[in-house]
Short mmCIF file of C-alpha atoms in Angstrom, two decimals:
data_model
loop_
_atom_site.label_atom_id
_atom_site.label_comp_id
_atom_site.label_asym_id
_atom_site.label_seq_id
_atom_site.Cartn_x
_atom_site.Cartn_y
_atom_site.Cartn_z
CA UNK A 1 -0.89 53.95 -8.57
CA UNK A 2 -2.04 50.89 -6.78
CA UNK A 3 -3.14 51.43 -3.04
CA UNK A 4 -1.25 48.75 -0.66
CA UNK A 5 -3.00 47.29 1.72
CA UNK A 6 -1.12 45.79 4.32
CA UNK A 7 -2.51 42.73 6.27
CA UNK A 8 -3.70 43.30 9.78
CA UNK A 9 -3.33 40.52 12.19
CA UNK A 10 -6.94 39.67 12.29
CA UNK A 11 -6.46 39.26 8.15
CA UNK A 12 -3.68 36.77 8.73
CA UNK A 13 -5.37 35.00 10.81
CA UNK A 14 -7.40 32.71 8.13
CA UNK A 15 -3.92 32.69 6.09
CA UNK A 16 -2.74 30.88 9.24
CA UNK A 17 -4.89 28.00 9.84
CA UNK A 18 -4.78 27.78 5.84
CA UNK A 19 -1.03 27.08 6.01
CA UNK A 20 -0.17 23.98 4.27
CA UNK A 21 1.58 20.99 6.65
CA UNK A 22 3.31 17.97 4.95
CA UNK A 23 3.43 14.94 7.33
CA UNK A 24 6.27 12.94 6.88
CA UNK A 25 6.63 9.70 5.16
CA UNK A 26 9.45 8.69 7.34
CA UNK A 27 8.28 6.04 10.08
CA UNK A 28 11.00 7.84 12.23
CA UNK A 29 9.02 10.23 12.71
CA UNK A 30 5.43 9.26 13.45
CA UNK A 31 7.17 6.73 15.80
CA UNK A 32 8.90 9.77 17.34
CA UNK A 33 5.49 11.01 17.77
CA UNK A 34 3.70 8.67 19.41
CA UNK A 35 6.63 7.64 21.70
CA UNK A 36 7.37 11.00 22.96
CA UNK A 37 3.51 11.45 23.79
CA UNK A 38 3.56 8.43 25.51
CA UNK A 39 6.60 8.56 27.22
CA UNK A 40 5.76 12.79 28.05
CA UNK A 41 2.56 11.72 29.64
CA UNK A 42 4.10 8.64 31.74
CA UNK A 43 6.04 10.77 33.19
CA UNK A 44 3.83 14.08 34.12
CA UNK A 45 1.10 11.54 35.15
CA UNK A 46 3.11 9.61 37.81
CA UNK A 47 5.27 12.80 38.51
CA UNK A 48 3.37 15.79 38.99
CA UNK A 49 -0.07 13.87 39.89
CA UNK A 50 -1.86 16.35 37.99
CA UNK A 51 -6.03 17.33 38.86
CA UNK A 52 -5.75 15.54 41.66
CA UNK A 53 -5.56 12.18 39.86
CA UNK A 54 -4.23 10.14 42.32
CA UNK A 55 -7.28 10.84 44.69
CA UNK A 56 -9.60 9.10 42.12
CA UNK A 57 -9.00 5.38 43.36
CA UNK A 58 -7.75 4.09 46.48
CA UNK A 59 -4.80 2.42 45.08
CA UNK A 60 -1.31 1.45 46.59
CA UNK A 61 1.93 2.64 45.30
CA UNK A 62 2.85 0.48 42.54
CA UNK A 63 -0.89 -0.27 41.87
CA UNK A 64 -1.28 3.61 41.24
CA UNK A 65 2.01 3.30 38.97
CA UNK A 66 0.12 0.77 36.40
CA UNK A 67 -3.12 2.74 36.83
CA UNK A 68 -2.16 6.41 35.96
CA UNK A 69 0.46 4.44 33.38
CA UNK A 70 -2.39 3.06 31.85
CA UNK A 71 -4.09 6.16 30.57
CA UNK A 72 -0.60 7.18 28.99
CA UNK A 73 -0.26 3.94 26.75
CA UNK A 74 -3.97 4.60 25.88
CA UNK A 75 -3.58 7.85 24.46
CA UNK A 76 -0.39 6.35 22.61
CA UNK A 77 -2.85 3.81 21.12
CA UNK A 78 -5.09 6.59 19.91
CA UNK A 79 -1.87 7.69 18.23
CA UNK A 80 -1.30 5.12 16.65
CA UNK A 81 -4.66 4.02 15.15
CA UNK A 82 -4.97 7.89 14.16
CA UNK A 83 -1.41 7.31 12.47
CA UNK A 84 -2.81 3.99 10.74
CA UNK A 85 -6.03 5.74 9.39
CA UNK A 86 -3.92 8.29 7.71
CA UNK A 87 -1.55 5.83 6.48
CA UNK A 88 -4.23 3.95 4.87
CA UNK A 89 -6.22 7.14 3.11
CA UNK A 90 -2.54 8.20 1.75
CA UNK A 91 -2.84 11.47 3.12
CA UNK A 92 0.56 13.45 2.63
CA UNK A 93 -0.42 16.88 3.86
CA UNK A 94 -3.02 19.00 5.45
CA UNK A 95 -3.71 22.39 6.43
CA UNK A 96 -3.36 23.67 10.50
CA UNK A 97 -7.33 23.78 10.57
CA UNK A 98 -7.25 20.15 9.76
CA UNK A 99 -4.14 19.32 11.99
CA UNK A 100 -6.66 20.87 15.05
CA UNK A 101 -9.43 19.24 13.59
CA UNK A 102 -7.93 15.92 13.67
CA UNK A 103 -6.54 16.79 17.32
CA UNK A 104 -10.13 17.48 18.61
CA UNK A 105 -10.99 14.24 16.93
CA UNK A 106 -8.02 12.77 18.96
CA UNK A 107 -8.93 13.90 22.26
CA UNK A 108 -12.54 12.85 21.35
CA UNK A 109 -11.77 9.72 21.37
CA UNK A 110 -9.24 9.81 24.32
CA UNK A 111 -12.03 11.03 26.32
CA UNK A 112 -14.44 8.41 26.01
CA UNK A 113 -11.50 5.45 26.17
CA UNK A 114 -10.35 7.64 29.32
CA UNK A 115 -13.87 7.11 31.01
CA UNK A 116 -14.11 3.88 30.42
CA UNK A 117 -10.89 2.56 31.49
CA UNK A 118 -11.44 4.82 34.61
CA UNK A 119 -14.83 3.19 35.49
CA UNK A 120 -13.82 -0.53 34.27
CA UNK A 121 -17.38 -0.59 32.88
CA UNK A 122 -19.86 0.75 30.35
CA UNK A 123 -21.77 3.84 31.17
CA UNK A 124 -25.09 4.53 30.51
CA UNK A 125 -24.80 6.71 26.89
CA UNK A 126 -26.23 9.99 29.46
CA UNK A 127 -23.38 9.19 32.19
CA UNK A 128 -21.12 9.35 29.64
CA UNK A 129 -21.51 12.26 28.01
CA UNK A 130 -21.69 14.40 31.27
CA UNK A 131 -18.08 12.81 31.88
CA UNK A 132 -16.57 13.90 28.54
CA UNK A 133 -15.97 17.60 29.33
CA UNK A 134 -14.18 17.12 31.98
CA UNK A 135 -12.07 14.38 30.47
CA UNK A 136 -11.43 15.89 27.30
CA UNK A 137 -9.90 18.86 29.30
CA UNK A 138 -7.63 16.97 31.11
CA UNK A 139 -6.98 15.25 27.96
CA UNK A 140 -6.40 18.54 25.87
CA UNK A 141 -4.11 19.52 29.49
CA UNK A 142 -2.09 16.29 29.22
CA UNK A 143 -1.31 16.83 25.41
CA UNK A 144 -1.01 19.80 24.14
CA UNK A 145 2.53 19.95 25.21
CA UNK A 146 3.63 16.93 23.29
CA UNK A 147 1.22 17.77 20.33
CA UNK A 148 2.49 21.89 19.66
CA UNK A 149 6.19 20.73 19.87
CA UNK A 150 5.23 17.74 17.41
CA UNK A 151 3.23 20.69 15.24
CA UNK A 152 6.24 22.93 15.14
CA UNK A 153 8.62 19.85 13.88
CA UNK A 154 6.52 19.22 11.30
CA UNK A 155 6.23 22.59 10.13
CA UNK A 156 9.85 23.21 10.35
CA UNK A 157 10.95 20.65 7.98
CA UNK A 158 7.38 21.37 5.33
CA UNK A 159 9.47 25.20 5.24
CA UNK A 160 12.58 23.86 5.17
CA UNK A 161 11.44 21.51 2.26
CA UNK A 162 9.52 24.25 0.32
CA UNK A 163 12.49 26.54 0.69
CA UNK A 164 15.24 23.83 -0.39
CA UNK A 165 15.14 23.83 -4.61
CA UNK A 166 15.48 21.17 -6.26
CA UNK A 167 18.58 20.69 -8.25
CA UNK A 168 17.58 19.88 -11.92
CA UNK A 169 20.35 17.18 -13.14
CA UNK A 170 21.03 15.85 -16.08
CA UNK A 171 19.70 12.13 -16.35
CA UNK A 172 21.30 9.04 -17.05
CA UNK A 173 19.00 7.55 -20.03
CA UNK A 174 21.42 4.86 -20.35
CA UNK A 175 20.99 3.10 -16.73
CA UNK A 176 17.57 2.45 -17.88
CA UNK A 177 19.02 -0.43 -20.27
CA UNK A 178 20.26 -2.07 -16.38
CA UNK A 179 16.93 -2.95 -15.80
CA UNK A 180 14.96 -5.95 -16.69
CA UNK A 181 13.42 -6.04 -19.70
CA UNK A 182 10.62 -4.17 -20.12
CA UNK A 183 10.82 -2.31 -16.69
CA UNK A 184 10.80 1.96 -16.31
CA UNK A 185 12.89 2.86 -13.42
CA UNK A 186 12.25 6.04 -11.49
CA UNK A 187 14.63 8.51 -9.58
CA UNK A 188 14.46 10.61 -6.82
CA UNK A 189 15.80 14.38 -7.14
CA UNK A 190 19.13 13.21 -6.11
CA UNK A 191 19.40 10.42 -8.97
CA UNK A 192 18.83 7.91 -6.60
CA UNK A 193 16.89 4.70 -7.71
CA UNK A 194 13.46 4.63 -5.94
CA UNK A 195 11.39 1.95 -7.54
CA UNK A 196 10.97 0.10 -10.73
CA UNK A 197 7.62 -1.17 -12.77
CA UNK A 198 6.94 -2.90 -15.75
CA UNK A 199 6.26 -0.24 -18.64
CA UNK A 200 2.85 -1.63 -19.60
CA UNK A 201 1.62 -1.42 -16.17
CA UNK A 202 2.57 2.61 -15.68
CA UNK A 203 -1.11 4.90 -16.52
CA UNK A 204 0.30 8.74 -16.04
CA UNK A 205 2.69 10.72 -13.51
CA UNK A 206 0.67 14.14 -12.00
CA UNK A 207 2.97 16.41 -10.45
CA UNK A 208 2.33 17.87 -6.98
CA UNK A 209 4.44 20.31 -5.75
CA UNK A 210 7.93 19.28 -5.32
CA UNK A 211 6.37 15.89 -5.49
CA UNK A 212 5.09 13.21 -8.28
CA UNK A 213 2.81 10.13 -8.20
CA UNK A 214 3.36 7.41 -10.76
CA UNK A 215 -0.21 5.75 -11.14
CA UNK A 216 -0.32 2.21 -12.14
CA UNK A 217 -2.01 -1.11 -12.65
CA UNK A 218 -1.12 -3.80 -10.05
CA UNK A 219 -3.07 -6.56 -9.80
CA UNK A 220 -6.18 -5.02 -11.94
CA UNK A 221 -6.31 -2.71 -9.41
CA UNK A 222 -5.37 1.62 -9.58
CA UNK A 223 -2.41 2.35 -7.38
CA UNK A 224 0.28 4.99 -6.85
CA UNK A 225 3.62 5.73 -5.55
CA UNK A 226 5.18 8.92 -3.94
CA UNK A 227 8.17 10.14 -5.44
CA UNK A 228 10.19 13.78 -4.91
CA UNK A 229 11.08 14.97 -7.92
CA UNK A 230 9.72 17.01 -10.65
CA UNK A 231 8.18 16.42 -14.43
CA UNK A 232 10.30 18.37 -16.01
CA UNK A 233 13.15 15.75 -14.62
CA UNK A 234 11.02 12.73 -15.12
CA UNK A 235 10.36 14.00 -18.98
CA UNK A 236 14.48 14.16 -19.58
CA UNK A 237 14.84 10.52 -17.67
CA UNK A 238 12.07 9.19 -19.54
CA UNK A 239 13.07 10.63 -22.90
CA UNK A 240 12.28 7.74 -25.75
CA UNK A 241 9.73 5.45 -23.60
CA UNK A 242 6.41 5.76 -23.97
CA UNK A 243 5.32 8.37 -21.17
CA UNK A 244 4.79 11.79 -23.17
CA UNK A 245 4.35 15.08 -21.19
CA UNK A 246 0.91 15.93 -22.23
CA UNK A 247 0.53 19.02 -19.84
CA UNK A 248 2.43 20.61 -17.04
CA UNK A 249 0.99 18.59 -14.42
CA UNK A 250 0.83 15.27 -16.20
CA UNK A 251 2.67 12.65 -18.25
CA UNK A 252 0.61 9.73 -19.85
CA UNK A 253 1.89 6.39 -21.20
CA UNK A 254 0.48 6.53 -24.55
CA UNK A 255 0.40 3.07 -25.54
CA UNK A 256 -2.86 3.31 -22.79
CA UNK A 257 -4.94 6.11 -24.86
CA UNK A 258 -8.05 4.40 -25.67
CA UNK A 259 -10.51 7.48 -26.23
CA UNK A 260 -9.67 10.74 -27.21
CA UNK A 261 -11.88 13.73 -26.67
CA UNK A 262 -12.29 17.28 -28.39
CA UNK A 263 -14.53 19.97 -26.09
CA UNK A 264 -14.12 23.49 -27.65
CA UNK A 265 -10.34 24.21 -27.28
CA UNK A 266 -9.59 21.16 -25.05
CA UNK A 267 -8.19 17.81 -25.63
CA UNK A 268 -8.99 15.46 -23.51
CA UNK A 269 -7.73 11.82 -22.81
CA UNK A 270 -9.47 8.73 -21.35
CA UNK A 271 -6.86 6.08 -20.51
CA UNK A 272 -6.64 2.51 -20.15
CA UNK A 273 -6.50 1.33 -15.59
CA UNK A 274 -7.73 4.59 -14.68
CA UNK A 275 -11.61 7.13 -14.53
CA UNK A 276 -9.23 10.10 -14.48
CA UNK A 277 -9.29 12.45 -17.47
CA UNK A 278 -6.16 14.11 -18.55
CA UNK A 279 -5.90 16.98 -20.54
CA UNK A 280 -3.71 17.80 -23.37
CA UNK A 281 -2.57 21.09 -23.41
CA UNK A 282 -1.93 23.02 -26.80
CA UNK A 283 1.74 23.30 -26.55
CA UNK A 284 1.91 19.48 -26.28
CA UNK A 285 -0.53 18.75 -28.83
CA UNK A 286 2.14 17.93 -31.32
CA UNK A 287 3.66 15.00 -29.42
CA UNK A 288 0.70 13.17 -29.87
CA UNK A 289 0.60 13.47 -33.86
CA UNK A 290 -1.62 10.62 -33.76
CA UNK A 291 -4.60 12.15 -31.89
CA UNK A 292 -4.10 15.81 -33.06
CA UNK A 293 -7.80 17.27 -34.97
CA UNK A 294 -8.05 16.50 -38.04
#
């Protein structure tokens, strides 16, 4: 009989910070983000007065307003560059180590802009860095309020995404004929028209999770689109064009095959817009009668 072993809570520790966080696309909520930080440290700044801080200039009353205001809509602009950066990478999810990696990053960065906008000057590089401890504490003070409540929104709707199945329907081949000429429309989970591309310019679909990317050629260049919904939907909507499932994780516009590939067992595809490889598995060999061994 198998022995059990049951996880102690030092063991679930690295199963923690491994747990998987999706940020979400939604500008709602990245604006929600960066506004309640803001707005949560305007506030506790000019309220509370906190370390002391309005002992570090002599400033009158509404002077100290726009002063200690001024480190709030800082920090928001670290948010938002932060936000921009991971905008611009296409980064959809993370795990918690990275979430307090990027955090520690964060308040990096705050420190230094912190120091600077408190002196009105440069420092010499040695000044600085004997300042940074104490600002990044009162940094990592000032946010982590803001940031864990953030944390635990995101995390709430990532479970309440993974645990929400998706509802396999039957497609409606026949709207594709609504479309231009030409053009491969592509639906959401729900049915509901997301975006449309010319057929030729499509490369291959990879699944990811609950998730899909359609890769395509705009402009000579690679790019891809997020959608939510799954292959095994996208193969029923798509039946008759030219994207074939190929593999479980992957559907390929054939008419962009250019080089075909035999190692061992393994068939292997080259396609035209794209350096990624995609394999063939065996059980879709035979929808590509074409390029089966000889």
């Amino acid at each position: 009989m198998p022995k059990i072993i049951k996880l102690t809570p030092v063991m679930q520790v690295p199963a923690i910070f491994n747990a998987r966080i999706r940020i979400p696309e939604e500008k709602k909520f990245w604006y929600f983000l960066i506004v309640f930080t803001t707005v949560f440290n305007l506030f506790f700044l000019n309220t509370f007065l906190p370390f002391n801080i309005n002992t570090w200039r002599n400033d009158a009353a509404f002077e100290q307003l726009l002063h200690l205001s001024g480190f709030a809509i800082l920090g928001g602009a670290v948010l938002t560059l932060s936000h921009c950066l991971l905008q611009l990478l296409e980064i959809r999810q993370f795990a918690l180590k990275t979430y307090l990696l990027r955090y520690f990053v964060e308040l990096l960065i705050m420190s230094v802009v912190f120091i600077l906008y408190q002196e009105g000057d440069w420092l010499p590089f040695t000044e600085l860095l004997k300042e940074v401890p104490i600002s990044f504490k009162y940094s990592l003070l000032s946010t982590i309020l803001p940031y864990s409540l953030c944390f635990l929104l995101f995390r709430n709707l990532t479970l309440k995404e993974k645990n929400q199945p998706i509802v396999e329907k039957e497609p409606i081949v026949a709207d594709q004929e609504k479309f231009f000429k030409g053009m491969i429309g592509f639906r959401d989970e729900r049915n509901q028209l997301q975006f449309s591309i010319s057929a030729d310019q499509v490369i291959y679909l990879e699944a990811a999770d609950n998730y899909l990317y359609v890769y395509c050629v705009d402009k000579g260049q690679e790019t891809k689109h997020l959608l939510r919904n799954t292959l095994k939907n996208m193969e029923l909507l798509l039946a008759g064009s030219a994207l074939k499932r190929c593999h479980r994780s992957y559907m390929v516009n054939e008419e962009r095959v250019r080089f075909v590939r035999y190692e061992k067992s393994k068939c292997l595809l080259s396609l035209h817009g794209t350096d990624q490889v995609i394999p063939v598995s065996n059980r879709y060999l035979s929808a590509f009668g074409e390029i089966n061994r000889p």
